[in-house]
XYZ file of C-alpha atoms in Angstrom:
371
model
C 76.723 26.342 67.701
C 78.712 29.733 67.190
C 79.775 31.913 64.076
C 83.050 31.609 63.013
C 83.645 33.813 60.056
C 81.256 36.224 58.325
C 81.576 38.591 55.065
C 79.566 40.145 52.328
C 78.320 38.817 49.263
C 78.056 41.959 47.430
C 77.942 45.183 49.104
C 75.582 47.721 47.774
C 76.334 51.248 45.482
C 74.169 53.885 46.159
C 72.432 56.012 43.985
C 73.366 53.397 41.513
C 70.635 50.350 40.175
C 72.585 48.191 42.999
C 71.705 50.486 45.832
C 69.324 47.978 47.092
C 70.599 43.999 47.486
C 67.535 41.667 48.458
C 66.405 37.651 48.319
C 69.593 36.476 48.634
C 69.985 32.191 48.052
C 73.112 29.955 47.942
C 73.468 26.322 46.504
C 76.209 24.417 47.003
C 76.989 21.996 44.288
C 78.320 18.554 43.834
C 81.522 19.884 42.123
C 82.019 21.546 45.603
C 81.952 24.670 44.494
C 78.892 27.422 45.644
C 76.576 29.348 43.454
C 74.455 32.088 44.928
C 71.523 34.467 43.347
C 70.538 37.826 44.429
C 67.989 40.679 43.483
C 69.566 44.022 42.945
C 67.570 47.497 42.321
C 67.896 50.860 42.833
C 64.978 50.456 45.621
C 63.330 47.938 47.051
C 61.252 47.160 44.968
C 61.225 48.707 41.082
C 60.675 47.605 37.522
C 64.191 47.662 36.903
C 65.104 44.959 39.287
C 67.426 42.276 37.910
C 69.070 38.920 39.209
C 72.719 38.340 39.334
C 74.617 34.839 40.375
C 77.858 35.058 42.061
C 80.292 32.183 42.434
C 82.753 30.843 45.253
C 85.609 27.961 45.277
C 86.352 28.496 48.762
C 83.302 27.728 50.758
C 81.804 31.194 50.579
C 84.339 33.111 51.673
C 85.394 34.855 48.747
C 83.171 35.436 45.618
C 83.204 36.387 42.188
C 80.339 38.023 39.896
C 77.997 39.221 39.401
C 76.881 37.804 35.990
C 73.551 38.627 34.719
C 72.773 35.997 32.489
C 68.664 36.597 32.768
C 67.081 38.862 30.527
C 63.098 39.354 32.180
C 60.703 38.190 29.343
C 57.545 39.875 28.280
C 54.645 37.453 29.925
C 51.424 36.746 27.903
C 52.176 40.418 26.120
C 53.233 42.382 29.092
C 56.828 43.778 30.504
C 57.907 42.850 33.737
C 60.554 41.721 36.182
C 62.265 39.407 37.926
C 62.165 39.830 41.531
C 63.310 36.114 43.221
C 65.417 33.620 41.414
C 66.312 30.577 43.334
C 68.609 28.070 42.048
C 68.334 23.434 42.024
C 70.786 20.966 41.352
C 69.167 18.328 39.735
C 72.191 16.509 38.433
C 76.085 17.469 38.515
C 76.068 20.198 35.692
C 72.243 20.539 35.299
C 70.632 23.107 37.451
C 66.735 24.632 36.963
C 66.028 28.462 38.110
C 62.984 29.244 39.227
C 61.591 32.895 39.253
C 59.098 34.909 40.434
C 58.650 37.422 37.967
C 56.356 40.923 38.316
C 53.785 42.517 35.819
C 54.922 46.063 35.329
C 52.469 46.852 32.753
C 49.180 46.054 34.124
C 49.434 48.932 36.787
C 52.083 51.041 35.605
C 54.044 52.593 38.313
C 52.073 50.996 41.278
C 53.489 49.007 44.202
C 53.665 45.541 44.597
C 51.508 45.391 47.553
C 48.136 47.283 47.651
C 47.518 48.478 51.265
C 43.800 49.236 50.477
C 42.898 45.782 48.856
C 45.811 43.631 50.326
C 45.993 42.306 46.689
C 48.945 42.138 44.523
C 50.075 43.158 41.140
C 49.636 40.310 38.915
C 52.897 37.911 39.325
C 54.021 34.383 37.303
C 56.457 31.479 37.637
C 58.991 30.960 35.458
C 61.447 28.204 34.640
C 64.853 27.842 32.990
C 67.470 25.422 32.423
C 71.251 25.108 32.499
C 73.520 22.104 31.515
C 76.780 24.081 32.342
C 76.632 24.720 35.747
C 74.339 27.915 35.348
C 76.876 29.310 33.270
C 74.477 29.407 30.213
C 70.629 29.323 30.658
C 67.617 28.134 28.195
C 65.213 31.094 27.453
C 62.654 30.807 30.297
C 59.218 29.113 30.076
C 55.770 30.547 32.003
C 54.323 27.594 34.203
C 50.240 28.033 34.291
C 48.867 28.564 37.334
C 44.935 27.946 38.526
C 42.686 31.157 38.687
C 42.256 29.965 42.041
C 45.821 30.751 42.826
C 45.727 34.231 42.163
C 49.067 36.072 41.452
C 51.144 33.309 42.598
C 54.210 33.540 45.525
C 57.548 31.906 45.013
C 58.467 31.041 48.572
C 61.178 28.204 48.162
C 63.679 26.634 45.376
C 62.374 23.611 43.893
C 62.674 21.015 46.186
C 64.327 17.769 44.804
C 61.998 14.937 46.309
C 63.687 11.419 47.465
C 61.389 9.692 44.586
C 63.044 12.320 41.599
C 59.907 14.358 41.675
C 60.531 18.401 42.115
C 57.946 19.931 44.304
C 57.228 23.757 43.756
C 56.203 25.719 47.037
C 53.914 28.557 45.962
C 51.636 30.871 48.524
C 48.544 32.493 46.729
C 47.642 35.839 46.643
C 44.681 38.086 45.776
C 44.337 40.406 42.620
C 45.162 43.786 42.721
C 42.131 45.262 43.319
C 40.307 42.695 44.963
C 38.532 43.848 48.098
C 37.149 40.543 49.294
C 38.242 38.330 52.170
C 42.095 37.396 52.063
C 41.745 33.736 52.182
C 45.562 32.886 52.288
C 47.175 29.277 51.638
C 50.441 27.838 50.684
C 50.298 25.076 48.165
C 53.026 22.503 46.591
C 52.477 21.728 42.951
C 54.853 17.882 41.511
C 56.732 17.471 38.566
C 57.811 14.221 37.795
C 59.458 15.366 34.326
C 61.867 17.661 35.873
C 59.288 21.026 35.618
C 58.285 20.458 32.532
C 54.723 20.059 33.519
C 53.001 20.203 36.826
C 50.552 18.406 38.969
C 47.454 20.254 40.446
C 47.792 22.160 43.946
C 48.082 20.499 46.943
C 47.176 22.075 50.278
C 50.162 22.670 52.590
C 48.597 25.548 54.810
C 45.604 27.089 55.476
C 43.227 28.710 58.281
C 40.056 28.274 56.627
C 38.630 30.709 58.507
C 40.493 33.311 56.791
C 42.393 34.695 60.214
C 45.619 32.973 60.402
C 48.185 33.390 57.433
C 50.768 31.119 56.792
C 53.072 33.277 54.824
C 56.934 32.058 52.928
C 56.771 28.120 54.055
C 60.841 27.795 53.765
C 61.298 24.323 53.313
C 64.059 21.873 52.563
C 64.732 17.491 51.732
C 66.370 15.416 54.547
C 68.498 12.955 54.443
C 65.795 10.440 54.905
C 63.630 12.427 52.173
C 61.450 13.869 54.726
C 60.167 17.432 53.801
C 60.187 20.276 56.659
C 58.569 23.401 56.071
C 58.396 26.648 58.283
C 55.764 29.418 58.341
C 56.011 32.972 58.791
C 52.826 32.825 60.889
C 50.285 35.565 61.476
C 47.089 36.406 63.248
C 45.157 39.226 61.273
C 42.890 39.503 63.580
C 45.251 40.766 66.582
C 47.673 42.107 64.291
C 50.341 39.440 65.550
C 53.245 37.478 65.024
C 52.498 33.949 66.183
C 55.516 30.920 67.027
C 56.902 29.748 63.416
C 55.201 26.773 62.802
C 56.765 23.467 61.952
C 55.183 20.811 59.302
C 56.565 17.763 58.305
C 55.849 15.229 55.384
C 56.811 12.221 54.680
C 55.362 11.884 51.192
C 56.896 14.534 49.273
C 54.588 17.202 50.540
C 51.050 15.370 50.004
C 50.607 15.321 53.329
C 51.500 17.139 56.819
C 51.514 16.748 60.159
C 50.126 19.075 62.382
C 51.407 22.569 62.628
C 53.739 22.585 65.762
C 54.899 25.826 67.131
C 58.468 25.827 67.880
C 59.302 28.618 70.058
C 60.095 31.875 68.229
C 58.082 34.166 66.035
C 58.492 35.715 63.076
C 60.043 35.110 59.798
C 61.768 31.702 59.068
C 64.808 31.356 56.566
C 64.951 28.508 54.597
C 66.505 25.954 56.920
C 69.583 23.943 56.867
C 69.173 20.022 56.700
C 72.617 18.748 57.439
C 73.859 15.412 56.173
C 73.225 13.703 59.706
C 69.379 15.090 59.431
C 70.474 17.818 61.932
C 68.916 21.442 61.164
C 70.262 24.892 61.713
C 67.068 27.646 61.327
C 67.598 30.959 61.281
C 64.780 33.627 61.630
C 64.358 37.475 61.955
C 62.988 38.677 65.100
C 61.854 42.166 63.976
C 60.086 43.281 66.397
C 61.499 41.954 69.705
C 65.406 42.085 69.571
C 65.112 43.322 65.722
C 67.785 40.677 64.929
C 68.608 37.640 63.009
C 69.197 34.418 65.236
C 69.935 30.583 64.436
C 69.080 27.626 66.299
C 70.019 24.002 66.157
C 67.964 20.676 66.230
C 69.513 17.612 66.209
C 66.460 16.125 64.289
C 63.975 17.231 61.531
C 61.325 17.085 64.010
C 63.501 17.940 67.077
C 62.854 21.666 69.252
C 65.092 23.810 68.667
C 67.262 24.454 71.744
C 67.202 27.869 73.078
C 71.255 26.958 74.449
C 71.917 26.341 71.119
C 70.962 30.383 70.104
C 73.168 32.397 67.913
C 73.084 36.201 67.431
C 73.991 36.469 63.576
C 72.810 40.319 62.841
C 71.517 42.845 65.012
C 70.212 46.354 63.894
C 68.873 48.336 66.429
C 65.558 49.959 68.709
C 62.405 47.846 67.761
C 59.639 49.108 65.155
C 56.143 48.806 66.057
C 54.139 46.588 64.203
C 51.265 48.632 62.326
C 47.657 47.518 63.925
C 46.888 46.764 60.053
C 47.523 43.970 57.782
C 47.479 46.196 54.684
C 49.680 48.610 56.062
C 51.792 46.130 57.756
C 52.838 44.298 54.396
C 53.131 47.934 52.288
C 55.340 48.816 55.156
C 57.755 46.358 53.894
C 59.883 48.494 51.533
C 61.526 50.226 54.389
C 62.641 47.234 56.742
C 66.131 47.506 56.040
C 67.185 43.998 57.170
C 66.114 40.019 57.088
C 65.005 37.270 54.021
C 68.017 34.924 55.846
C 68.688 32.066 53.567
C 70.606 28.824 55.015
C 72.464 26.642 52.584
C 74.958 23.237 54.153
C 78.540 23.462 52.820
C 80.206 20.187 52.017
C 81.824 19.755 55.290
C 78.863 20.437 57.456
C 79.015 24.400 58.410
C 76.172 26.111 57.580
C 75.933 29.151 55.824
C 73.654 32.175 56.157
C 73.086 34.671 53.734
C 70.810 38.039 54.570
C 70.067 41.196 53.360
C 71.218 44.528 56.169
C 71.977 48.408 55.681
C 69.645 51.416 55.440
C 66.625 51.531 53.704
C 68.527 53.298 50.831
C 71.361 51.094 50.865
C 70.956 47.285 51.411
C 74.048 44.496 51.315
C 74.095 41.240 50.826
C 75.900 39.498 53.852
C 77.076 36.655 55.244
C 77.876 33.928 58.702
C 79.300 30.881 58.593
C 78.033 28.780 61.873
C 79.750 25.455 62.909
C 77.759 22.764 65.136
């Protein structure tokens, strides 16, 4: 595997309310052509945040955009943002967004992330639709979560299961002010009436002794509609980054096998599933090399070859990892690179998309990697 071209998405303008490019995600279509959604602010993370969708006819390596075709909608009565959009085909023309969208009103002013509780502002899901291509969207709809759930975590796009179900990846959180026991999990709620309604939660990850968090399962469909997911996986109680652990379903997410480390740490992007059921994964190893790499398997549940290793991004002399889980997470606003997101182009290349700058000015940039 090697890079052979790289670019930018959308470069950043400082001072401006672009100065900060984040959550980058790409979907190639079936007219061949690729869409791609970013978040852009004037920090890292502010009530003013906004999504715009850039377009490319030549494989990703030129675009045009942005549009800004979202307006963020008041929630049961309060103002908020949108602060992840990520983008499904489920037919050629018809696409769904789903969004993870920020209460701004509850705790004016406040960070996302309370370092003291380790809860979070109060956060929904919503939904829109497009029969154009994403070129015109339905007003968006609020999908009702459990209390259980707690602000809710978008961590992956719809998934489009092999039976025409969507599955909707979604990692719970506690309340803002909450100062009980953090007891993390990632769930996967069904639609089979293309997110319209939605099943109850189903159980993807969890340590239910409260110490291990499995945090942003990236997942993606195979070929054979096997599901693989990969979690960002943490030990609170030594204040460190385990392997990334593998799961695998064969059932549209119901249920898993066994988490299986695969050899690196840190922060998965969401992986590649090429159309021979090959996978390129990319992750962000921030505290070792501080860099973004890719591997290749030549299965869904193949290892990852370490001869296969590609450098895509690297920024510099490690950070140390705070000793604290709350001040770990609040710490996040001024990492100034990572959230890789892998997305298969028609001919088999891979794409990946990441955010990289200073903490006051982040781009949006890209590598193309051949296999």
């Amino acid at each position: 595997m090697r890079i052979v071209a790289s670019g930018f998405l959308s470069r950043a303008e400082p001072g401006t309310n672009r100065a900060n490019l984040t959550f980058p995600m790409a979907l190639s279509l079936s007219d061949g052509t690729l869409i791609a959604t970013l978040r852009a602010g004037p920090e890292k993370d502010t009530a003013s945040d906004r999504i715009e969708i850039y377009r490319s006819a030549d494989d990703g390596a030129t675009w045009t955009g942005p549009d800004t075709p979202f307006v963020s909608p008041a929630v049961e009565g309060k103002g908020g943002s949108l602060k992840i959009c990520y983008l499904t085909e489920l037919a050629p023309g018809r696409l769904i967004a789903a969004a993870m969208w920020i209460d701004r009103t509850t705790y004016p002013g406040q960070p996302l992330f309370n370092a003291d509780t380790e809860g979070c502002l109060p956060m929904a899901i919503l939904l829109a639709d497009s029969h154009d291509n994403g070129v015109s969207w339905s007003t968006w709809r609020h999908v009702p979560m459990p209390a259980e759930i707690g602000p809710p975590s978008l961590t992956s796009p719809l998934l489009k299961l092999a039976d025409g179900r969507l599955a909707m990846s979604i990692e719970t959180n506690k309340p803002y002010l909450d100062r009980s026991k953090w007891q993390q999990r990632a769930v996967y709620f069904h639609s089979s009436d293309q997110g319209q309604t939605w099943s109850a939660p189903v159980t993807v990850a969890e340590d239910p002794t409260g110490r291990i968090f499995n945090w942003d399962l990236r997942a993606a469909v195979g070929p054979d509609g096997r599901v693989a997911s990969f979690a960002w996986t943490y030990d609170s109680q030594t204040s460190t980054y385990l392997d990334i652990h593998r799961r695998v379903s064969a059932d549209g997410g119901l249920s898993w096998t066994p988490p299986e480390a695969i050899g690196v740490s840190d922060q998965a992007a969401r992986p590649a599933i090429r159309r021979d059921g090959s996978v390129v994964l990319a992750w962000v190893d921030r505290f070792g090399t501080q860099s973004i790499r890719a591997r290749y398997a030549p299965a869904i549940d193949a290892p990852f070859s370490p001869d296969s290793e590609v450098v895509i991004y690297t920024h510099g002399a490690g950070e140390a990892a705070s000793a604290d889980t709350g001040d770990m997470l609040a710490s996040m606003d001024l990492w100034s690179f990572g959230l890789p997101f892998a997305e298969v182009l028609p001919g088999g290349d891979v794409l990946v998309f990441y955010y990289a700058g200073e903490p006051k000015t982040l781009d949006i940039r890209w590598a193309r990697l051949t296999v």
